[in-house]
C-alpha atoms as a PDB file:
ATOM      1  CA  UNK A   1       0.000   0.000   0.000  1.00  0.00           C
ATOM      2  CA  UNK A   2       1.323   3.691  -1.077  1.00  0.00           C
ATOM      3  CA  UNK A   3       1.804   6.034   1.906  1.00  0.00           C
ATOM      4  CA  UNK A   4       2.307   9.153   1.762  1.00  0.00           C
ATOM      5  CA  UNK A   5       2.802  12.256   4.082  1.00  0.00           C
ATOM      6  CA  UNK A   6       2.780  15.253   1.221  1.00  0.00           C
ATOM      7  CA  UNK A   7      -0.769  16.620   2.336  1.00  0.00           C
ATOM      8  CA  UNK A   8       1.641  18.401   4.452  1.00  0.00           C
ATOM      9  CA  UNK A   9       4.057  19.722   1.589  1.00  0.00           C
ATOM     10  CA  UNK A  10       4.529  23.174   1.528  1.00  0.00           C
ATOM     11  CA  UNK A  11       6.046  25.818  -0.389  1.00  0.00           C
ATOM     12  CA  UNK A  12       7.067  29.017   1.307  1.00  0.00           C
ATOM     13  CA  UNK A  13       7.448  30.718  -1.877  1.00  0.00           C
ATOM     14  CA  UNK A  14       3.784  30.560  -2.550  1.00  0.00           C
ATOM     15  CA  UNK A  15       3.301  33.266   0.471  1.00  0.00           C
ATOM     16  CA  UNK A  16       0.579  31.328   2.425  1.00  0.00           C
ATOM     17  CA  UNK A  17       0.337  31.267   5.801  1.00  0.00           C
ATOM     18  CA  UNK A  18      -0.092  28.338   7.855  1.00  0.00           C
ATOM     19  CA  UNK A  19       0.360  27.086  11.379  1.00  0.00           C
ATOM     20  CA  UNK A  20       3.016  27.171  13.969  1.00  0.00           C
ATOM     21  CA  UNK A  21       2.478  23.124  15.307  1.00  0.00           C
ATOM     22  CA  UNK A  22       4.201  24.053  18.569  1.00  0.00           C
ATOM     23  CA  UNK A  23       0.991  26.376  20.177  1.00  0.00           C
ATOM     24  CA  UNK A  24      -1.031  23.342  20.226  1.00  0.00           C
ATOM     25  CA  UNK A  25       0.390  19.914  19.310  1.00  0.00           C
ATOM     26  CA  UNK A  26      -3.250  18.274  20.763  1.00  0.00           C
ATOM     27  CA  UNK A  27      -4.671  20.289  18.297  1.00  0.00           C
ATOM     28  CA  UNK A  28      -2.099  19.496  15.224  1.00  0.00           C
ATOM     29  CA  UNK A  29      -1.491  15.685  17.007  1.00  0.00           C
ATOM     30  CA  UNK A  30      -0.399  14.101  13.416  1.00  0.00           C
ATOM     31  CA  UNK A  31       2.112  16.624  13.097  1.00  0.00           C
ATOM     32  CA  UNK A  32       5.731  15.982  12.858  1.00  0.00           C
ATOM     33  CA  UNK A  33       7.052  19.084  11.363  1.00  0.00           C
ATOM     34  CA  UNK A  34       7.380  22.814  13.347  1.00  0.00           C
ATOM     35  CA  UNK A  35       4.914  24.311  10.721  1.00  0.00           C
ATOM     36  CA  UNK A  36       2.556  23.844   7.817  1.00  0.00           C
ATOM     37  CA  UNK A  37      -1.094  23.691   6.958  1.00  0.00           C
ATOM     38  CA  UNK A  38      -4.348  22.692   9.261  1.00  0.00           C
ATOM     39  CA  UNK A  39      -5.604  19.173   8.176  1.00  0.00           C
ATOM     40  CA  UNK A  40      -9.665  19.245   8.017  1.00  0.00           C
ATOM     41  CA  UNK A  41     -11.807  16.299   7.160  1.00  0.00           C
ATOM     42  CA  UNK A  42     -15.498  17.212   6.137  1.00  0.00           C
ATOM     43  CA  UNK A  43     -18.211  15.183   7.582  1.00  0.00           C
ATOM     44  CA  UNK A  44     -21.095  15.120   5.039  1.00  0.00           C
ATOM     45  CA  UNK A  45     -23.222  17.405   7.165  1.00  0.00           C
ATOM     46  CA  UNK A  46     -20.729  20.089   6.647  1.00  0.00           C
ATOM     47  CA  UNK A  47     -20.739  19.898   2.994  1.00  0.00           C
ATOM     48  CA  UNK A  48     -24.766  19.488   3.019  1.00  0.00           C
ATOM     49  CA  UNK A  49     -24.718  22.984   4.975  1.00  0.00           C
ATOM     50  CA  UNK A  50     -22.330  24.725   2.499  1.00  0.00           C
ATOM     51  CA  UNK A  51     -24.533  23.152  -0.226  1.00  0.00           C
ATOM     52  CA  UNK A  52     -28.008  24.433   0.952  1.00  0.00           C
ATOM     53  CA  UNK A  53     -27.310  27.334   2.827  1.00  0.00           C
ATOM     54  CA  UNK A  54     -23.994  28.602   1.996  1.00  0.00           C
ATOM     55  CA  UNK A  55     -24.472  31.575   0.412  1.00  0.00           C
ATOM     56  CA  UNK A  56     -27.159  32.977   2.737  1.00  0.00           C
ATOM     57  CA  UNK A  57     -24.112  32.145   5.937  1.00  0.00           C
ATOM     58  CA  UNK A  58     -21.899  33.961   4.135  1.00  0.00           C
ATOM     59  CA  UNK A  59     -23.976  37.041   3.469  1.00  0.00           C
ATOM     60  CA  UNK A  60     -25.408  36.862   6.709  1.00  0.00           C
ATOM     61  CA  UNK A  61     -29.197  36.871   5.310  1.00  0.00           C
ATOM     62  CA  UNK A  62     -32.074  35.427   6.317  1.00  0.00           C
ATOM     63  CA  UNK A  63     -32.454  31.608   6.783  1.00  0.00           C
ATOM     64  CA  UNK A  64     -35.236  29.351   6.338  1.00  0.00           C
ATOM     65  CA  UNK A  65     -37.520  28.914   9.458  1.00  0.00           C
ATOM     66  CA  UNK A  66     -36.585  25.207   9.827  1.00  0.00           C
ATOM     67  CA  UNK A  67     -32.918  26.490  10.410  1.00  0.00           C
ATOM     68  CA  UNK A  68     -32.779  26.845  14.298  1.00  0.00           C
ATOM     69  CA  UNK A  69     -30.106  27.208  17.060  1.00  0.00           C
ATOM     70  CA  UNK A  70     -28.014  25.134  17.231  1.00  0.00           C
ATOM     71  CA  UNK A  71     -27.853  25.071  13.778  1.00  0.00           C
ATOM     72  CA  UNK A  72     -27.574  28.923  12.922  1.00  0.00           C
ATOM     73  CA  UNK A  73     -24.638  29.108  15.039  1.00  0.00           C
ATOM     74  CA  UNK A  74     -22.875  26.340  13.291  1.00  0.00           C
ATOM     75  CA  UNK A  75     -23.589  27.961  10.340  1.00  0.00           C
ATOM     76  CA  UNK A  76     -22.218  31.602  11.071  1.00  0.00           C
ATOM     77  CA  UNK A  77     -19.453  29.388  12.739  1.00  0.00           C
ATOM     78  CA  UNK A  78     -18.926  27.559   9.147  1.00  0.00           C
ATOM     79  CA  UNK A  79     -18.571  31.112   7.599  1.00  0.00           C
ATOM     80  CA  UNK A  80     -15.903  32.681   9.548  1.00  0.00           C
ATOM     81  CA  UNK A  81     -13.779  29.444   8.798  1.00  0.00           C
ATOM     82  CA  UNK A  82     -14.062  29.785   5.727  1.00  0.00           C
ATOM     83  CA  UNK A  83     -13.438  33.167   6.122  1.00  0.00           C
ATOM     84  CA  UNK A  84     -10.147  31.919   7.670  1.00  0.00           C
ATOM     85  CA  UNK A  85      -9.448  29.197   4.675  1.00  0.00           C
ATOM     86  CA  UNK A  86      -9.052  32.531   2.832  1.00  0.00           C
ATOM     87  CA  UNK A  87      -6.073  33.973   4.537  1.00  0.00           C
ATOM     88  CA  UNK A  88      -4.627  30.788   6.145  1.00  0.00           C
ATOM     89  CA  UNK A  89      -3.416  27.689   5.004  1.00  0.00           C
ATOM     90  CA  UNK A  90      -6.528  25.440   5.743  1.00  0.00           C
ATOM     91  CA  UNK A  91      -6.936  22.195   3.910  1.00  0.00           C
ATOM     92  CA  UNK A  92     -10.254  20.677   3.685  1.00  0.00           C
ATOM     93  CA  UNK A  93      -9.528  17.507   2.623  1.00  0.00           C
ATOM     94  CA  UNK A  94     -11.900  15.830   0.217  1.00  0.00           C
ATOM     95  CA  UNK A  95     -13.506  12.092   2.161  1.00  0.00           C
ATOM     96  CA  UNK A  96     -14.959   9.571  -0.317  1.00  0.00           C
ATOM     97  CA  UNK A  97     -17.070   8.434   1.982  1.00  0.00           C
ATOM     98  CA  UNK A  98     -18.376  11.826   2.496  1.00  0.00           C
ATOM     99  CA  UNK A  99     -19.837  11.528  -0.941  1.00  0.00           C
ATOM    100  CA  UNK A 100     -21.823   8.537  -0.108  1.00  0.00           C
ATOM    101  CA  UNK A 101     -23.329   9.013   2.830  1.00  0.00           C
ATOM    102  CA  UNK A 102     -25.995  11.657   0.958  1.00  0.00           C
ATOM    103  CA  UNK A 103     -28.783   9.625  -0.363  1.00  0.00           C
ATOM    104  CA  UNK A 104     -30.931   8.711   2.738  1.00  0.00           C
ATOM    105  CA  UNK A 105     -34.648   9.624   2.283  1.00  0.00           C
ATOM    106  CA  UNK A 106     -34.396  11.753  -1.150  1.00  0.00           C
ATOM    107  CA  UNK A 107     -34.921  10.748  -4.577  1.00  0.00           C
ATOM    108  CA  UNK A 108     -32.089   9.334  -6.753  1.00  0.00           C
ATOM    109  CA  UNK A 109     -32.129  12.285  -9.060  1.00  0.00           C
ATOM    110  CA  UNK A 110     -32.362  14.651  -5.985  1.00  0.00           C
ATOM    111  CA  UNK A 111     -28.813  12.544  -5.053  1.00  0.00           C
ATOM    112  CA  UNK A 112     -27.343  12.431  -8.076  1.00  0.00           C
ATOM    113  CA  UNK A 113     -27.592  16.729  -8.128  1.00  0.00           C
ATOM    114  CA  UNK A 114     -26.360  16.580  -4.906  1.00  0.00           C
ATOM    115  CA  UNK A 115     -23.207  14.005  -5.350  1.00  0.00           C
ATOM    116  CA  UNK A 116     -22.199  16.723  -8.141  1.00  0.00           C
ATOM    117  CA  UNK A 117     -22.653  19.495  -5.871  1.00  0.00           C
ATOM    118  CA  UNK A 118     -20.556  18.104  -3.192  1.00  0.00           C
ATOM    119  CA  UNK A 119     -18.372  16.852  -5.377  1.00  0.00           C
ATOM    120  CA  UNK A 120     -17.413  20.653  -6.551  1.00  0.00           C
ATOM    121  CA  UNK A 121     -17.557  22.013  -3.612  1.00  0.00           C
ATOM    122  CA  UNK A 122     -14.630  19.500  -2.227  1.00  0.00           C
ATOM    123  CA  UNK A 123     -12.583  20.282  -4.906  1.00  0.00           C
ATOM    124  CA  UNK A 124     -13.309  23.927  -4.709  1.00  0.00           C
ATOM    125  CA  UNK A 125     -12.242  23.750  -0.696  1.00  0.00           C
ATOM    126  CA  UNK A 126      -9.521  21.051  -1.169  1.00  0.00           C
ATOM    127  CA  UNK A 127      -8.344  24.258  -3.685  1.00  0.00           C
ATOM    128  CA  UNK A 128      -5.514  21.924  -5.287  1.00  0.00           C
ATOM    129  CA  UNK A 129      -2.266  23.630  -6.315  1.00  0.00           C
ATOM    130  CA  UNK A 130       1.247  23.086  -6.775  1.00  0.00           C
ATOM    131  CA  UNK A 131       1.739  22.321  -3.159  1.00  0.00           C
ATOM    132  CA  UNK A 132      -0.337  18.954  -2.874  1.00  0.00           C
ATOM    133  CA  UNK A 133      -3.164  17.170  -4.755  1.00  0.00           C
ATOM    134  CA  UNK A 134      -5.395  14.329  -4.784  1.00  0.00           C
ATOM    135  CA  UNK A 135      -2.706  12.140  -5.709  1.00  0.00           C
ATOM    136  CA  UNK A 136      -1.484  12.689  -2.299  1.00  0.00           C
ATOM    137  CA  UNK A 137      -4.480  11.520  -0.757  1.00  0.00           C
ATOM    138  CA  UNK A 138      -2.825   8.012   0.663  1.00  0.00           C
ATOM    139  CA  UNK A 139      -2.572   6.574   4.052  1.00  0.00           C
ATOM    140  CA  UNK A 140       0.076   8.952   6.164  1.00  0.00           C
ATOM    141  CA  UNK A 141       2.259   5.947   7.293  1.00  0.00           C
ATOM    142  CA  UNK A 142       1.605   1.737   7.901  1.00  0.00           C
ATOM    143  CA  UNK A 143       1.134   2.836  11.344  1.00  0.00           C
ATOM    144  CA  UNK A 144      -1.865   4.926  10.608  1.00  0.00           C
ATOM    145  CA  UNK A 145      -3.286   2.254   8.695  1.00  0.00           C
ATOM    146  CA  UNK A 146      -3.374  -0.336  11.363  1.00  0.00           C
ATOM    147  CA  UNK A 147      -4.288   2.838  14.177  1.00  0.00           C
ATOM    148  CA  UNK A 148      -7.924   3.094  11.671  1.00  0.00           C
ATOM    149  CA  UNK A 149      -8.706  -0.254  11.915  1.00  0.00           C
ATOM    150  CA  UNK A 150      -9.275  -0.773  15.778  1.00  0.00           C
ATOM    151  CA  UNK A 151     -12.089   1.603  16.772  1.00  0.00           C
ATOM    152  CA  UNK A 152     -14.999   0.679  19.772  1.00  0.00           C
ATOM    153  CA  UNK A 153     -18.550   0.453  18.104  1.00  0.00           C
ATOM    154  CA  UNK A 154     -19.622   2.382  21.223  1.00  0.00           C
ATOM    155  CA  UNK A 155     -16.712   5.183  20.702  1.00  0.00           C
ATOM    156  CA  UNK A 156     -19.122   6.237  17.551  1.00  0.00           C
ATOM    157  CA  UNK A 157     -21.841   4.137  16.777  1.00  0.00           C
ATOM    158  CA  UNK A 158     -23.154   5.286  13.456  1.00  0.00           C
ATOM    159  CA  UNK A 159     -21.212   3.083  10.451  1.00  0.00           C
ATOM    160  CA  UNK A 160     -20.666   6.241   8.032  1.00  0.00           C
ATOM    161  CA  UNK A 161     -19.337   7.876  10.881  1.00  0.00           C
ATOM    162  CA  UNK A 162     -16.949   5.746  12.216  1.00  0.00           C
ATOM    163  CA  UNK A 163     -15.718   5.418   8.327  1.00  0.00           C
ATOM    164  CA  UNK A 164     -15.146   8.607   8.029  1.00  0.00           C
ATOM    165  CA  UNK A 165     -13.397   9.306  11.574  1.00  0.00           C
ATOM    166  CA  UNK A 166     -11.596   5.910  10.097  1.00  0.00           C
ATOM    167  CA  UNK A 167     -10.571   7.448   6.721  1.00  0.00           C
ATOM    168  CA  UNK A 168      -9.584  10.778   8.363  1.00  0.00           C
ATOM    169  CA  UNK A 169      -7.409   8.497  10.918  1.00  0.00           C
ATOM    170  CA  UNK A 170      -5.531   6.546   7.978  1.00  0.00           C
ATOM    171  CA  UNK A 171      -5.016  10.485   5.941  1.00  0.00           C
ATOM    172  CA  UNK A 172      -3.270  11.741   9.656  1.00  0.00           C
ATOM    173  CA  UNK A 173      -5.737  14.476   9.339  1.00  0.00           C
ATOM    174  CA  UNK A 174      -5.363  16.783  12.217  1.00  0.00           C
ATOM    175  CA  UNK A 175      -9.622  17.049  12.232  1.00  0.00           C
ATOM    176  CA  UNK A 176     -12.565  15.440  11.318  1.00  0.00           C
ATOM    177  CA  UNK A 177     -15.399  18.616  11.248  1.00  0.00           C
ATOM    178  CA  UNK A 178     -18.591  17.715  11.840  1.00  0.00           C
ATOM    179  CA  UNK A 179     -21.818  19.039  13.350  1.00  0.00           C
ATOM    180  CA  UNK A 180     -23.095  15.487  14.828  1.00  0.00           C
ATOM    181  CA  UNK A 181     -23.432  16.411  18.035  1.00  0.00           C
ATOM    182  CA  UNK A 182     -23.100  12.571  19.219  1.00  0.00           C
ATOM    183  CA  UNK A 183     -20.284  12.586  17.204  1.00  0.00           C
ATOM    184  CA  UNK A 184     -18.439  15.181  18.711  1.00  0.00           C
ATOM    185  CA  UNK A 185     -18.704  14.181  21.740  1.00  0.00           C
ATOM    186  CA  UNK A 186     -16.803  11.041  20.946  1.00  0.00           C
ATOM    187  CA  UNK A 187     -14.126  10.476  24.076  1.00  0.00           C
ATOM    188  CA  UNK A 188     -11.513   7.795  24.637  1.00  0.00           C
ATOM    189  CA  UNK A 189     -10.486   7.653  21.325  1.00  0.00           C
ATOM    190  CA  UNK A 190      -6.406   5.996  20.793  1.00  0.00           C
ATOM    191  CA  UNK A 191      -3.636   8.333  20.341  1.00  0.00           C
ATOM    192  CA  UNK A 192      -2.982   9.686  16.757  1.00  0.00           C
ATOM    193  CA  UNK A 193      -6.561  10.067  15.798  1.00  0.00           C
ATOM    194  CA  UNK A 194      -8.031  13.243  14.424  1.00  0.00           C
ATOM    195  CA  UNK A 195      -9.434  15.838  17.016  1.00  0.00           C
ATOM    196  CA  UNK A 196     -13.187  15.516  16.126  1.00  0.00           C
ATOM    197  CA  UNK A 197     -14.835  19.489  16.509  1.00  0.00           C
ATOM    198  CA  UNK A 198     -17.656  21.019  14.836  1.00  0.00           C
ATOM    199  CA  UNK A 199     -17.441  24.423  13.122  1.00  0.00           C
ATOM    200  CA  UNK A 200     -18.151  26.320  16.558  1.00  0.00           C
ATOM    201  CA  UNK A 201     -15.566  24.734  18.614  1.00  0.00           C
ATOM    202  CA  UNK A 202     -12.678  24.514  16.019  1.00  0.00           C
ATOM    203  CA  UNK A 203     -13.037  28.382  15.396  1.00  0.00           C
ATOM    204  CA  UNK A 204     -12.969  28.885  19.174  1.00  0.00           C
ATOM    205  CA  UNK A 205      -9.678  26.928  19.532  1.00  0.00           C
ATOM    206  CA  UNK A 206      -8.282  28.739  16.909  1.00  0.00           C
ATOM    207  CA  UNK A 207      -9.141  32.258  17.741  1.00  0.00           C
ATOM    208  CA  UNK A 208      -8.305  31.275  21.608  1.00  0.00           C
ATOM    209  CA  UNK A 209      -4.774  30.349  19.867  1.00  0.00           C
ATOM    210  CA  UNK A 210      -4.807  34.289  18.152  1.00  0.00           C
ATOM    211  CA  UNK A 211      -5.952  33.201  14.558  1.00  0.00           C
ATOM    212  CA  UNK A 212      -8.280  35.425  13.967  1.00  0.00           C
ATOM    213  CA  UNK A 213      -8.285  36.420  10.032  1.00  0.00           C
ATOM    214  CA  UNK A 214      -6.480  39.610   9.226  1.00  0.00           C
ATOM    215  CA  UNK A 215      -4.948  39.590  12.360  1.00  0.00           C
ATOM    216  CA  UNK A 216      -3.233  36.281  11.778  1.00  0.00           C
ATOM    217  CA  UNK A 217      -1.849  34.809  15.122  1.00  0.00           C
ATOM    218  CA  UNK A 218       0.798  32.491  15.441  1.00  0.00           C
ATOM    219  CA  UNK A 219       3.383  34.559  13.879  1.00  0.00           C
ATOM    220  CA  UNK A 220       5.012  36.425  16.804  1.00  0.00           C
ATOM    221  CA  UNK A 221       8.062  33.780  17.758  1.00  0.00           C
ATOM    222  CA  UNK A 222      11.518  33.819  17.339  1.00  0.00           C
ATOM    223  CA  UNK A 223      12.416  31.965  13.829  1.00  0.00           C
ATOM    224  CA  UNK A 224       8.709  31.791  12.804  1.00  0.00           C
ATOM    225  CA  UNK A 225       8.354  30.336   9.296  1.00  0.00           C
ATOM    226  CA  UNK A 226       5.801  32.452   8.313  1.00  0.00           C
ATOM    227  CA  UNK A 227       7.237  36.580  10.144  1.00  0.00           C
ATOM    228  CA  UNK A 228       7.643  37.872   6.787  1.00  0.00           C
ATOM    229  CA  UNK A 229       4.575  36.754   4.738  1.00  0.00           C
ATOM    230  CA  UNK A 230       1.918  39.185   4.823  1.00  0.00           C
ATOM    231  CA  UNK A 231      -1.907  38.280   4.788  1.00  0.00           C
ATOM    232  CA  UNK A 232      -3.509  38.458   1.723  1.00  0.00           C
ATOM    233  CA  UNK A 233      -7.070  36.959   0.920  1.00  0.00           C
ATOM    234  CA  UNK A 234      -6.966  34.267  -1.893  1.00  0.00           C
ATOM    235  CA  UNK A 235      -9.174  35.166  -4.555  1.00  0.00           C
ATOM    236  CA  UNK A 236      -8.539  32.418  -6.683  1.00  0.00           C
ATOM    237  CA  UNK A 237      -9.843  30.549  -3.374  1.00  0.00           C
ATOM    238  CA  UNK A 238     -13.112  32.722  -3.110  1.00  0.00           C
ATOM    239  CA  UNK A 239     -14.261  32.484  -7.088  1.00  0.00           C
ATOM    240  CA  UNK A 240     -13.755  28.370  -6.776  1.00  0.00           C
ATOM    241  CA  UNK A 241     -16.414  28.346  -4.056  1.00  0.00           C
ATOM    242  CA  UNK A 242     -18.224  31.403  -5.555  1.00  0.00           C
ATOM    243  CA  UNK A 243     -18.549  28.948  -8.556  1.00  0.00           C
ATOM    244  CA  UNK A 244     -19.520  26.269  -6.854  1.00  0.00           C
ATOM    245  CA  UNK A 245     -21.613  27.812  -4.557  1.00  0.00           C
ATOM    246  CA  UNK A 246     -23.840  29.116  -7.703  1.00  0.00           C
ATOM    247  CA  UNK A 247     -23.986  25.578  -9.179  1.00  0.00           C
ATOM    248  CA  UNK A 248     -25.459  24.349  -6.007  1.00  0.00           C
ATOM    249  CA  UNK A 249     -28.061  26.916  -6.174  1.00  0.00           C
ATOM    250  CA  UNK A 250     -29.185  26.335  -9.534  1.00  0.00           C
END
């Protein structure tokens, strides 16, 4: 089997900024370098969210009435990091499984529309360039492998679930994102498998760590990777989900 660490490849030249590991090594726990990129998994909830109300979270308008708390807060929470993905070096990393866990309960040419949707949206969040791509989406080492294999029923009882915490485990993702509530709440998982948070927590970690968009964070350290790269919103970022976010309208 082909194993692979790249997801983590990065480029200094390309004037992104990512993460300095040592502030929070629970948080980046399948990190073995002193810097580079945040590792996010998508649960299929996320993408669903993004799919059917993205564009009214980002332009703060109004929801539908069957969007309640705690729901609109996960939402606005899903916005701002995004909002971050612009500026930082976030990598929301495509899960197959994510793409078929969508059809319970709707029609198959309601899931077929909304396979394709997903399926643009990943790509428009993975946002592949000449740092990694989905070529490097292989197990991060034999040991992760064998780690995503051993998991208690009980830890998270839903199958798709526990695949996708599973496939997350074997990429040495640093989080699986996901607003299942039972899912989150997941303790007594073994070492070396992804932090599971949903939008809301995962931007308050980061912001109580002083990422905070424009402002950056992370960067004030002697030696820091990153002291002399200025933040700069991707735009080539923004029109990929802009694009993708119209498609899923339509």
């Amino acid at each position: 089997m082909r194993v692979s660490n790249s997801l983590r490849r990065v480029d200094l030249e390309e004037n992104v900024v990512g993460f300095c590991y040592d502030l929070d090594r629970s948080l980046f726990i399948n990190a073995s370098l002193d810097h580079g990129p945040l590792l996010v998994g998508l649960d299929t909830n996320v993408l669903i969210d993004l799919a059917e109300h993205g564009e009214a979270a980002f332009d703060k308008s109004e929801l539908p009435e069957s969007v309640r708390e705690p729901h609109v807060s996960e939402l606005a929470s899903l916005a701002a990091l995004i909002e971050l993905w612009l500026v930082r070096d976030i990598r929301f990393i495509p899960l197959n499984r994510s793409l078929t866990d969508t059809g319970r309960g709707i029609s198959a040419d309601r899931m077929a529309r909304r396979v394709a949707t997903m399926q643009s949206l990943s790509e428009s969040l993975a946002h592949l360039s000449g740092e990694w791509a989905l070529d490097d989406l292989a197990p991060m080492d034999e040991a992760h492998v064998q780690l995503a294999r051993y998991i208690d029923p009980a830890l998270i009882p839903g199958v798709a679930d526990r695949e996708l915490v599973q496939e997350s485990c074997r990429l040495g993702l640093d989080v699986f994102l996901t607003r299942d509530v039972r899912v989150v709440k997941a303790s007594g998982l073994p070492q070396g498998w992804p932090t599971i948070e949903s939008p809301k927590s995962l931007v308050a970690r980061l912001t109580a760590l002083g990422v905070e968009g424009f402002r950056g964070g992370m960067l004030n350290h002697p030696n820091c990777a990153y002291a002399s790269i200025h933040l700069f919103p991707s735009m080539d970022k923004w029109a990929g989900l802009l694009s993708a976010l119209g498609s899923a309208s339509n």
